[in-house]
XYZ file of C-alpha atoms in Angstrom:
692
model
C 7.119 1.063 72.298
C 3.418 1.797 72.450
C 4.017 5.309 71.102
C 5.809 3.879 68.046
C 3.012 1.437 67.364
C 0.447 4.221 67.711
C 2.450 6.450 65.339
C 2.601 3.689 62.734
C -1.128 3.136 63.115
C -1.848 6.827 62.402
C 0.615 6.821 59.495
C -1.056 3.838 57.830
C -4.471 5.381 58.497
C -3.338 8.616 56.813
C -1.984 6.757 53.775
C -5.150 4.672 53.525
C -7.361 7.756 53.608
C -5.290 9.610 51.030
C -4.633 6.648 48.750
C -8.236 6.702 47.587
C -9.256 4.342 44.847
C -9.835 5.987 41.506
C -13.486 6.287 40.592
C -14.356 6.344 36.902
C -17.566 7.283 35.137
C -17.770 6.723 31.399
C -20.017 8.106 28.701
C -20.141 6.023 25.519
C -21.539 7.366 22.269
C -22.399 6.200 18.778
C -23.430 9.404 16.968
C -24.567 7.854 13.674
C -24.666 4.757 11.484
C -21.260 5.690 10.043
C -18.665 3.098 11.037
C -15.663 3.877 13.247
C -17.115 7.023 14.835
C -17.748 5.782 18.370
C -16.372 7.680 21.356
C -15.708 7.176 25.064
C -15.562 10.099 27.545
C -14.146 9.458 31.025
C -14.740 11.414 34.227
C -12.169 10.394 36.862
C -12.183 11.333 40.555
C -10.176 10.247 43.580
C -6.449 9.778 43.862
C -4.137 12.687 43.137
C -4.573 14.474 39.797
C -3.342 14.863 37.103
C -4.209 11.526 35.530
C -2.720 9.710 32.554
C -4.798 7.502 30.262
C -3.153 4.677 28.361
C -5.709 3.547 25.806
C -5.492 0.373 23.751
C -6.376 2.650 20.821
C -2.907 3.793 19.719
C -4.108 7.090 18.255
C -5.423 8.426 21.593
C -2.904 10.486 23.584
C -1.768 9.714 27.129
C -3.341 12.911 28.473
C -6.697 12.475 26.763
C -9.737 11.439 28.780
C -11.638 11.093 25.479
C -11.088 8.429 22.846
C -12.833 8.875 19.505
C -12.906 7.336 16.061
C -13.537 3.953 17.717
C -14.852 0.824 16.034
C -18.314 -0.125 17.239
C -18.629 -3.614 18.731
C -14.942 -3.850 19.723
C -13.741 -3.649 23.360
C -11.186 -0.966 24.261
C -9.072 -0.974 27.412
C -7.702 2.024 29.286
C -5.269 2.115 32.210
C -5.831 5.248 34.316
C -2.976 6.317 36.601
C -2.792 9.265 38.995
C 0.330 11.272 39.884
C 1.040 8.989 42.876
C 1.091 5.852 40.734
C -2.331 4.541 41.774
C -3.956 2.934 38.736
C -7.064 1.151 37.623
C -8.010 -0.639 34.393
C -11.344 -0.334 32.626
C -12.777 -1.915 29.492
C -15.536 -0.403 27.366
C -17.335 -1.272 24.157
C -19.358 1.126 22.008
C -22.438 -0.823 20.986
C -22.848 -1.540 17.265
C -26.297 -0.632 15.954
C -26.350 -0.457 12.148
C -25.791 -3.599 10.072
C -22.632 -2.039 8.624
C -21.293 -1.518 12.144
C -21.979 -5.173 12.997
C -20.167 -6.321 9.835
C -17.242 -4.017 10.505
C -16.972 -5.043 14.160
C -17.075 -8.728 13.235
C -14.276 -8.438 10.699
C -11.894 -6.310 12.809
C -10.590 -9.291 14.851
C -10.407 -11.402 11.663
C -8.282 -8.731 9.991
C -6.093 -8.491 13.097
C -5.483 -12.246 12.945
C -4.669 -12.108 9.223
C -2.353 -9.177 9.889
C -0.589 -11.191 12.584
C 0.173 -13.843 9.940
C 0.853 -11.756 6.826
C 2.816 -9.082 8.680
C 4.590 -11.361 11.142
C 8.284 -10.468 11.409
C 10.396 -13.658 11.533
C 13.667 -11.770 12.034
C 12.575 -9.955 15.180
C 10.857 -13.143 16.396
C 14.189 -15.019 16.472
C 16.064 -12.034 17.881
C 18.052 -10.975 14.815
C 17.252 -7.327 15.532
C 15.162 -5.135 17.810
C 12.101 -3.870 15.900
C 11.485 -1.008 18.359
C 12.407 2.355 16.827
C 14.865 4.584 18.676
C 16.103 8.057 17.824
C 19.556 9.488 18.665
C 18.745 13.050 17.682
C 15.753 15.316 17.248
C 15.759 17.917 14.502
C 14.625 21.427 15.344
C 12.259 22.873 12.702
C 11.927 26.520 11.797
C 8.909 27.939 13.689
C 6.115 28.916 11.308
C 7.418 26.802 8.418
C 4.993 24.524 6.562
C 5.209 22.648 3.279
C 4.447 24.949 0.356
C 4.986 28.184 2.333
C 6.126 31.165 0.267
C 8.603 32.634 2.708
C 12.344 32.667 3.376
C 14.051 32.248 6.731
C 17.483 33.468 7.905
C 19.231 32.519 11.125
C 19.909 35.966 12.628
C 21.421 34.984 15.955
C 22.476 31.909 17.891
C 21.720 32.185 21.617
C 23.423 28.903 22.485
C 26.828 27.806 21.193
C 27.257 24.548 19.313
C 27.972 21.603 21.579
C 26.293 23.195 24.594
C 23.710 21.281 26.618
C 20.193 22.743 26.379
C 16.968 22.136 28.248
C 13.605 21.710 26.544
C 11.925 25.117 26.142
C 15.216 27.063 26.261
C 15.623 29.919 23.753
C 18.329 28.795 21.302
C 18.080 31.132 18.293
C 16.385 34.108 16.686
C 15.206 33.661 13.118
C 14.216 36.324 10.617
C 11.724 35.907 7.798
C 10.830 37.762 4.586
C 7.703 38.949 6.337
C 9.896 41.222 8.457
C 9.306 39.594 11.801
C 11.801 38.006 14.197
C 10.905 34.558 15.469
C 12.120 33.048 18.722
C 13.180 29.430 18.335
C 13.162 27.159 21.379
C 14.712 23.755 22.067
C 12.141 21.012 21.472
C 13.911 18.516 23.741
C 16.806 18.215 26.185
C 20.305 17.327 24.949
C 23.386 18.605 23.138
C 22.789 21.287 20.488
C 24.249 20.961 16.984
C 24.057 23.847 14.503
C 22.984 23.128 10.927
C 23.127 26.739 9.693
C 25.757 29.408 10.537
C 24.729 32.731 12.022
C 23.495 34.937 9.186
C 22.912 31.930 6.924
C 19.743 31.135 4.959
C 17.745 28.273 6.445
C 15.015 27.944 3.835
C 14.217 29.891 0.675
C 11.000 29.010 -1.145
C 12.523 30.256 -4.421
C 15.409 27.803 -4.095
C 14.263 24.533 -5.666
C 16.810 22.540 -3.705
C 15.198 23.717 -0.463
C 11.723 22.755 -1.741
C 12.853 19.255 -2.773
C 15.294 18.403 0.005
C 13.786 16.490 2.896
C 14.143 18.502 6.095
C 15.560 21.661 4.540
C 13.665 23.668 7.165
C 15.608 22.148 10.069
C 18.131 24.677 11.370
C 19.488 22.626 14.289
C 19.494 19.192 15.854
C 19.656 18.119 19.489
C 21.439 14.911 20.402
C 19.623 13.064 23.162
C 21.539 12.235 26.327
C 20.323 8.653 25.787
C 18.607 7.149 22.684
C 14.868 7.797 22.944
C 12.245 5.194 22.086
C 9.716 6.494 19.559
C 6.121 5.959 20.628
C 2.551 6.181 19.379
C 0.313 8.839 20.984
C -0.901 6.272 23.558
C 2.658 5.466 24.641
C 3.052 2.127 22.828
C 6.508 1.806 21.223
C 6.771 2.350 17.472
C 8.181 -0.643 15.607
C 9.676 -1.035 12.151
C 8.997 -4.628 11.182
C 9.965 -6.648 8.123
C 6.614 -8.280 7.234
C 6.657 -11.930 6.243
C 4.460 -11.286 3.197
C 6.999 -8.786 1.830
C 9.861 -11.239 2.422
C 7.806 -13.973 0.729
C 7.104 -11.897 -2.393
C 10.514 -10.248 -2.754
C 12.560 -13.363 -1.992
C 10.477 -15.253 -4.548
C 11.014 -12.506 -7.141
C 14.772 -12.474 -6.482
C 14.911 -16.296 -6.722
C 13.072 -16.361 -10.066
C 15.257 -13.531 -11.397
C 18.401 -15.605 -10.789
C 16.757 -18.920 -11.763
C 15.645 -17.533 -15.146
C 19.004 -15.912 -15.875
C 17.842 -12.311 -15.317
C 15.069 -12.663 -17.867
C 13.645 -9.314 -16.693
C 16.563 -7.573 -18.403
C 17.675 -9.820 -21.252
C 14.113 -10.498 -22.394
C 12.873 -6.910 -22.287
C 13.333 -6.054 -25.983
C 11.646 -9.278 -27.105
C 8.774 -8.524 -24.712
C 8.165 -5.225 -26.485
C 8.185 -6.959 -29.887
C 5.585 -9.462 -28.659
C 3.362 -6.738 -27.185
C 3.547 -4.813 -30.469
C 2.077 -7.853 -32.243
C 5.146 -8.853 -34.297
C 4.671 -12.501 -33.292
C 0.845 -12.643 -33.262
C -0.201 -15.879 -34.972
C -3.878 -15.553 -36.007
C -4.204 -19.368 -36.103
C -2.772 -20.006 -32.629
C -5.104 -21.352 -29.931
C -6.549 -18.737 -27.593
C -9.031 -15.885 -27.812
C -7.165 -12.588 -27.264
C -3.947 -11.049 -28.553
C -0.752 -10.578 -26.554
C -1.515 -6.861 -26.272
C -5.076 -7.450 -25.069
C -3.829 -9.914 -22.431
C -1.278 -7.326 -21.320
C -3.844 -4.515 -21.014
C -6.328 -6.774 -19.209
C -3.706 -7.728 -16.621
C -2.340 -4.168 -16.344
C -5.860 -2.810 -15.823
C -6.205 -5.059 -12.769
C -3.008 -3.724 -11.175
C -2.696 -0.099 -12.284
C -5.071 1.864 -10.095
C -5.380 3.241 -6.602
C -2.157 1.543 -5.543
C -0.242 3.686 -8.011
C -1.884 6.929 -6.911
C -2.854 6.552 -3.258
C -0.417 3.749 -2.394
C 2.635 5.645 -3.611
C 1.587 8.703 -1.611
C 1.374 6.486 1.469
C 4.851 5.075 0.751
C 6.440 8.499 0.281
C 4.707 10.003 3.324
C 5.844 7.060 5.504
C 9.261 6.328 4.027
C 10.206 9.628 2.428
C 11.674 10.095 -1.046
C 13.963 7.081 -0.526
C 11.001 4.680 -0.691
C 10.873 5.431 -4.439
C 14.253 3.759 -5.002
C 13.161 0.528 -3.324
C 9.823 0.557 -5.182
C 11.756 0.561 -8.461
C 13.997 -2.324 -7.321
C 10.939 -4.332 -6.238
C 9.250 -3.646 -9.587
C 12.285 -4.857 -11.551
C 12.481 -8.063 -9.511
C 8.730 -8.639 -9.790
C 9.048 -8.861 -13.573
C 10.587 -12.334 -13.160
C 7.738 -13.599 -10.968
C 5.229 -12.508 -13.616
C 7.242 -14.300 -16.305
C 7.168 -17.633 -14.460
C 3.504 -17.600 -13.417
C 2.156 -16.474 -16.807
C 4.267 -19.000 -18.721
C 2.728 -21.735 -16.580
C -0.727 -20.163 -16.960
C -0.627 -20.769 -20.716
C 1.115 -24.127 -20.503
C -1.535 -25.714 -18.277
C -4.651 -24.012 -19.650
C -7.645 -26.023 -20.822
C -9.647 -25.087 -23.946
C -13.008 -26.869 -24.249
C -14.911 -27.824 -27.385
C -16.682 -24.452 -27.418
C -13.348 -22.640 -27.412
C -13.780 -21.367 -23.853
C -10.492 -21.130 -21.961
C -9.856 -22.135 -18.359
C -6.428 -21.341 -17.009
C -4.405 -19.793 -14.236
C -2.809 -20.971 -10.989
C -5.691 -23.387 -10.282
C -4.657 -25.397 -13.341
C -0.886 -25.365 -13.011
C -0.980 -25.928 -9.264
C -3.211 -28.973 -9.666
C -1.961 -30.578 -12.867
C 1.633 -29.333 -12.759
C 2.155 -30.828 -9.323
C 0.207 -33.951 -10.271
C 2.908 -34.595 -12.934
C 5.409 -34.649 -10.063
C 3.403 -37.169 -8.017
C 2.179 -34.385 -5.702
C -1.490 -34.780 -6.515
C -2.758 -34.179 -2.976
C -0.681 -31.037 -2.484
C -1.642 -29.770 -5.928
C -5.384 -30.202 -5.347
C -5.158 -28.498 -1.955
C -3.121 -25.518 -3.230
C -5.400 -25.082 -6.268
C -8.596 -25.130 -4.183
C -7.062 -22.806 -1.583
C -6.039 -20.379 -4.322
C -9.516 -20.483 -5.903
C -11.237 -19.715 -2.577
C -8.926 -16.760 -1.990
C -9.407 -15.633 -5.592
C -13.199 -15.487 -5.230
C -12.962 -13.522 -1.993
C -10.379 -11.168 -3.470
C -12.498 -10.530 -6.567
C -15.588 -9.606 -4.532
C -13.589 -7.457 -2.119
C -10.318 -5.927 -3.259
C -11.157 -6.275 -6.954
C -14.748 -5.068 -6.658
C -16.170 -3.494 -3.487
C -12.960 -1.654 -2.640
C -12.760 -0.184 -6.155
C -16.432 0.872 -6.180
C -16.149 2.318 -2.685
C -12.998 4.347 -3.329
C -14.029 5.611 -6.773
C -17.288 6.905 -5.255
C -15.392 8.589 -2.393
C -12.998 10.304 -4.797
C -15.612 11.393 -7.331
C -18.034 12.647 -4.669
C -15.169 14.728 -3.278
C -14.816 16.532 -6.611
C -18.497 16.506 -7.594
C -20.669 17.355 -4.532
C -23.921 16.374 -6.270
C -22.885 12.713 -5.811
C -22.764 12.956 -2.010
C -25.410 10.694 -0.453
C -26.106 8.928 -3.744
C -23.762 5.982 -3.369
C -26.499 3.438 -4.089
C -27.423 4.979 -7.448
C -23.762 5.474 -8.306
C -23.277 1.760 -7.604
C -26.253 0.836 -9.790
C -24.866 2.834 -12.723
C -21.419 1.281 -12.322
C -22.949 -2.197 -12.018
C -24.808 -1.668 -15.315
C -21.626 -0.481 -17.057
C -19.592 -3.365 -15.631
C -22.372 -5.814 -16.503
C -22.451 -4.711 -20.139
C -18.752 -5.537 -20.400
C -18.428 -8.751 -18.374
C -21.501 -10.502 -19.778
C -19.585 -10.684 -23.059
C -16.735 -12.665 -21.520
C -12.978 -12.299 -21.901
C -13.148 -11.022 -25.498
C -15.398 -8.165 -24.423
C -13.242 -7.434 -21.366
C -10.091 -7.434 -23.495
C -11.604 -5.044 -26.064
C -12.591 -2.538 -23.374
C -9.313 -2.711 -21.436
C -7.403 -2.514 -24.722
C -8.918 0.948 -25.226
C -9.385 2.234 -21.666
C -5.979 1.247 -20.227
C -3.776 2.940 -22.854
C -5.997 6.054 -22.713
C -6.046 6.444 -18.938
C -2.363 5.576 -18.626
C -1.506 8.148 -21.296
C -3.556 10.861 -19.557
C -1.992 10.156 -16.181
C 1.565 9.882 -17.523
C 1.109 13.060 -19.590
C -0.105 14.925 -16.493
C 2.841 13.656 -14.450
C 5.345 14.563 -17.168
C 3.793 18.037 -17.383
C 4.333 18.613 -13.658
C 7.881 17.276 -13.929
C 8.564 19.358 -17.057
C 7.357 22.592 -15.462
C 9.635 21.883 -12.504
C 12.432 20.322 -14.557
C 15.137 22.313 -12.766
C 14.269 20.214 -9.697
C 15.388 16.938 -11.288
C 18.877 16.987 -9.737
C 17.722 17.696 -6.176
C 14.842 15.204 -6.612
C 17.094 12.281 -7.492
C 19.553 13.341 -4.791
C 16.662 13.239 -2.289
C 15.681 9.764 -3.523
C 19.235 8.424 -3.219
C 19.936 10.041 0.152
C 16.560 8.918 1.483
C 17.179 5.328 0.352
C 20.550 4.925 2.057
C 20.692 7.496 4.859
C 17.164 8.086 6.152
C 16.366 9.336 9.641
C 15.148 7.146 12.477
C 11.698 8.683 12.075
C 11.505 7.083 8.628
C 12.607 3.746 10.086
C 16.219 3.843 8.938
C 17.340 1.996 5.796
C 15.363 -1.147 6.702
C 12.188 0.841 7.357
C 12.365 2.734 4.068
C 13.258 -0.440 2.147
C 10.278 -2.318 3.604
C 7.860 0.543 2.849
C 9.069 0.720 -0.765
C 8.983 -3.046 -1.305
C 5.611 -3.350 0.397
C 3.845 -0.726 -1.710
C 5.377 -2.118 -4.923
C 4.340 -5.679 -4.075
C 0.805 -4.548 -3.235
C 0.564 -2.533 -6.435
C 1.882 -4.849 -9.163
C 0.690 -8.187 -7.666
C 3.791 -9.992 -8.952
C 3.710 -13.459 -7.402
C -0.004 -13.299 -6.575
C -0.904 -15.326 -9.680
C -3.923 -13.288 -10.741
C -2.379 -12.116 -14.026
C -1.804 -15.727 -15.121
C -5.587 -16.096 -15.450
C -5.796 -13.283 -18.013
C -2.681 -14.347 -19.912
C -3.886 -17.946 -20.195
C -6.436 -16.706 -22.761
C -3.760 -15.327 -25.116
C -3.398 -16.631 -28.674
C -0.062 -18.455 -28.700
C 1.535 -21.835 -29.329
C 4.495 -21.060 -27.081
C 3.819 -20.566 -23.332
C 7.042 -18.585 -22.656
C 5.928 -15.951 -25.175
C 3.162 -14.944 -22.791
C 5.630 -14.899 -19.918
C 7.664 -12.339 -21.870
C 4.593 -10.157 -22.393
C 3.644 -10.430 -18.732
C 7.007 -9.247 -17.425
C 6.178 -5.805 -18.849
C 3.386 -5.384 -16.275
C 5.494 -4.647 -13.154
C 7.659 -2.404 -15.318
C 4.642 -0.365 -16.457
C 2.873 -0.475 -13.097
C 5.763 0.158 -10.712
C 8.888 1.290 -12.533
C 6.977 3.784 -14.716
C 3.627 4.791 -13.161
C 4.573 4.490 -9.462
C 7.862 6.305 -10.055
C 6.131 9.136 -11.912
C 3.682 9.557 -9.019
C 6.566 9.648 -6.538
C 8.451 12.201 -8.652
C 5.368 14.443 -8.817
C 5.170 14.371 -5.014
C 8.894 15.053 -4.617
C 9.152 17.697 -7.361
C 6.317 19.688 -5.788
C 7.628 19.299 -2.232
C 4.480 17.425 -1.155
C 6.572 14.581 0.304
C 7.232 16.907 3.252
C 3.569 17.407 4.151
C 2.370 15.589 7.265
C -1.192 14.648 8.172
C -2.359 14.210 4.562
C -2.098 10.867 2.817
C -3.352 8.739 0.003
C -4.994 10.080 -3.109
C -5.577 13.532 -1.555
C -1.820 14.117 -1.292
C -1.312 13.145 -4.942
C -4.247 15.341 -5.989
C -2.814 18.308 -4.066
C 0.575 17.774 -5.712
C -0.944 17.929 -9.204
C -3.161 20.885 -8.234
C -0.141 22.889 -7.082
C 0.988 22.994 -10.733
C -2.182 22.331 -12.766
C -5.163 23.752 -10.853
C -7.806 21.825 -12.796
C -5.975 18.477 -12.873
C -7.697 17.039 -9.747
C -10.873 16.735 -11.862
C -8.928 14.818 -14.507
C -7.312 12.751 -11.775
C -10.734 11.913 -10.323
C -11.837 10.704 -13.773
C -8.617 8.715 -14.188
C -9.133 7.075 -10.788
C -12.677 6.152 -11.831
C -11.396 4.578 -15.054
C -8.647 2.784 -13.132
C -11.262 1.405 -10.719
C -13.670 0.470 -13.532
C -11.036 -1.426 -15.506
C -9.816 -3.150 -12.330
C -13.369 -4.342 -11.616
C -13.914 -5.847 -15.042
C -10.518 -7.587 -15.023
C -10.996 -8.985 -11.522
C -14.471 -10.205 -12.498
C -12.739 -12.558 -14.929
C -10.178 -13.662 -12.338
C -12.924 -14.376 -9.810
C -15.089 -16.138 -12.359
C -12.317 -18.547 -13.313
C -11.732 -19.282 -9.610
C -15.496 -19.790 -9.217
C -15.805 -22.181 -12.168
C -12.843 -24.207 -10.903
C -14.739 -24.890 -7.677
C -18.348 -25.017 -8.896
C -18.194 -26.241 -12.493
C -17.535 -24.816 -15.937
C -21.116 -24.351 -17.207
C -22.429 -21.024 -18.495
C -25.139 -21.094 -15.801
C -22.459 -21.268 -13.106
C -20.676 -18.316 -14.713
C -23.920 -16.322 -14.830
C -24.519 -16.890 -11.092
C -21.046 -15.513 -10.352
C -21.538 -12.472 -12.602
C -24.839 -11.573 -10.930
C -23.241 -11.868 -7.483
C -20.321 -9.744 -8.655
C -22.653 -6.966 -9.845
C -24.560 -7.033 -6.537
C -21.280 -6.494 -4.685
C -20.516 -3.483 -6.918
C -23.663 -1.779 -5.579
C -22.901 -2.836 -1.997
C -19.348 -1.504 -2.220
C -20.445 1.913 -3.498
C -23.396 2.214 -1.111
C -21.901 1.700 2.326
C -18.641 1.973 4.228
C -17.367 -1.468 5.129
C -14.037 -0.699 6.810
C -12.509 -3.947 8.011
C -14.514 -5.975 5.458
C -12.566 -4.242 2.693
C -9.288 -4.671 4.587
C -10.023 -8.388 4.888
C -10.821 -8.855 1.214
C -7.790 -6.811 0.185
C -5.569 -9.068 2.304
C -6.960 -12.095 0.485
C -5.192 -10.820 -2.647
C -1.872 -10.955 -0.805
C -2.692 -14.366 0.684
C -3.077 -15.745 -2.865
C 0.713 -15.523 -3.132
C 1.241 -18.344 -0.614
C -0.157 -21.269 -2.640
C 0.967 -19.662 -5.897
C 4.651 -19.137 -5.064
C 4.946 -22.620 -3.508
C 3.908 -24.011 -6.895
C 6.217 -21.649 -8.786
C 9.211 -22.807 -6.743
C 8.446 -26.451 -7.503
C 7.918 -25.852 -11.247
C 10.634 -23.224 -11.838
C 12.994 -25.824 -13.333
C 10.346 -26.790 -15.873
C 9.866 -23.144 -16.862
C 13.627 -22.693 -17.255
C 13.793 -25.637 -19.672
C 10.830 -24.249 -21.650
C 12.616 -20.892 -21.809
C 15.777 -22.497 -23.220
C 13.751 -24.261 -25.900
C 11.918 -21.029 -26.733
C 15.204 -19.149 -27.206
C 16.449 -21.958 -29.438
C 13.360 -21.641 -31.641
C 13.662 -17.844 -31.678
C 17.291 -17.950 -32.822
C 16.517 -20.637 -35.392
C 13.639 -18.594 -36.836
C 11.113 -21.328 -36.057
C 8.596 -18.993 -34.367
C 5.722 -17.438 -36.297
C 6.564 -13.833 -37.175
C 4.526 -11.376 -39.174
C 6.099 -10.470 -42.469
C 6.472 -6.800 -43.324
C 3.973 -5.860 -46.008
C 5.627 -5.186 -49.340
C 5.388 -1.602 -50.480
C 3.014 -1.000 -53.366
C 4.888 -0.624 -56.645
């Protein structure tokens, strides 16, 4: 008995000696005042190597002892585990030093909290579906292939028969290329092999437009997993495909208003064009700008980086199929714009000096007051105004100045390091326009918006025209991608959400901002401005966003990984028109400039609602706005810009609540408007008689 006890004692002693605790030394660094460039280096000893590192930063791999690109002033956790399962947890924080780093670090948790609300998924929360992404198969790409490569590949020999089980790293095929070299292709996972190309068949031919357009044309095989595999981020966290609450809120509202207004987005389209052309412009009607000027002012606030960079993000995340859902979202959004802009005119206030005050603040307060909801109306109006001010300084100002400087300095190196002076110049230009008020803003946008839109659309049509033979495969890729996408793209739900999300962010239908611009239009009939407004999502999303997506698909750029945003769109144009990135940079600048001047008006009307309608109050706001232009161009603000951009989306909460309550009123106004239109009671310009 004693021998057994002694043996156990030695065994436990041996385990205790060998099961050493992991010892960790960390080196933290903050190389410069640039935000989000902190790093943590770990030196681990003890236990039994190799070690795995599960960082709270999702972009850091499980085998990496170094985490970089970290936000200063934010704690990061890492769980270190050795090969025997012994683990320890550490927490580190790269110290913020520069004022920009302190701002950025402060706003990161605020943005995370806003994200938790705006992007909360109610369906997964109640167990309707599992948001974690799983894959049944893994496609096997042709070794050496990359998007845009000028080479052709033929499958010379299969080494493993179809339906056979293969192990990861096993030689499965030999592929030949135009460059005269044979390429060994190996299994990239373990499972059952499925052939996509017969022996001797062409896998990919760069001269075949269908291969260039088709998503995944370079895959020559697929391997079916033995069990579905959970997709993960580099740090091991599961990938999820959520249905964000904000997207549900905007799209459900748009669908509701489409049905409630009798599909006004379709049956009112022709009349909308007539109004925008000026056929019904009454020079004696109250207001200060024409229907067309109101349209261009509102369009200038929405057409911009979302149409260029945002679409590239959508296509890179959701594939070609995201384009289809963007179009659907744009068509539905037309109805939201109709309702909010009709109410914007109906509840506007014009003072004795002829200055106009309108928008969601007015119809939320006074429209609900008519329904004995005074308390709710005052709260929603004030909440909207607060969000509107924040959104104008951030998403409508600093973000635009910041991104236009980044894009222009990328094309014109002499601008690098001169963000402050760039901001000063832009502030002067913006100041010249906004000091003059809505008439001045409308005159500028009335010229800039049609010009920049024409340049961009002409460039897109040129790329499409040069590659016109790709139109069949392109639309096939859009349709197939919309209804039969891979698990990596999130399946149908994932692609749908990406498309809807980018469209909602781009055209701002339901946000209520456009109602502020349209409230200044010269009209006696509020629904007339609703008709004009419904053209905005059509122009912004159905036309401009779709053209951007088609450029990406036609040039095969939707297959490129690791490049996103405006750079991907620029590369797509450059692949056909080498000098177009310079034109695109100028167009982006004009987009940003026009967005700033339009959002200055939106913010100012929110400001005057809260702080009074005097000209002195307006001047204080304008000065603050111009200061933020310089700030936005001068420094990187990271999470500050994310926060202010989210405020634009948050504006939709108070706005759409009010639209639901007042939708019946708008429907009755619409019926009366149609009656007047059919009876010929509306003012209409007479055609000038030809000179005899």
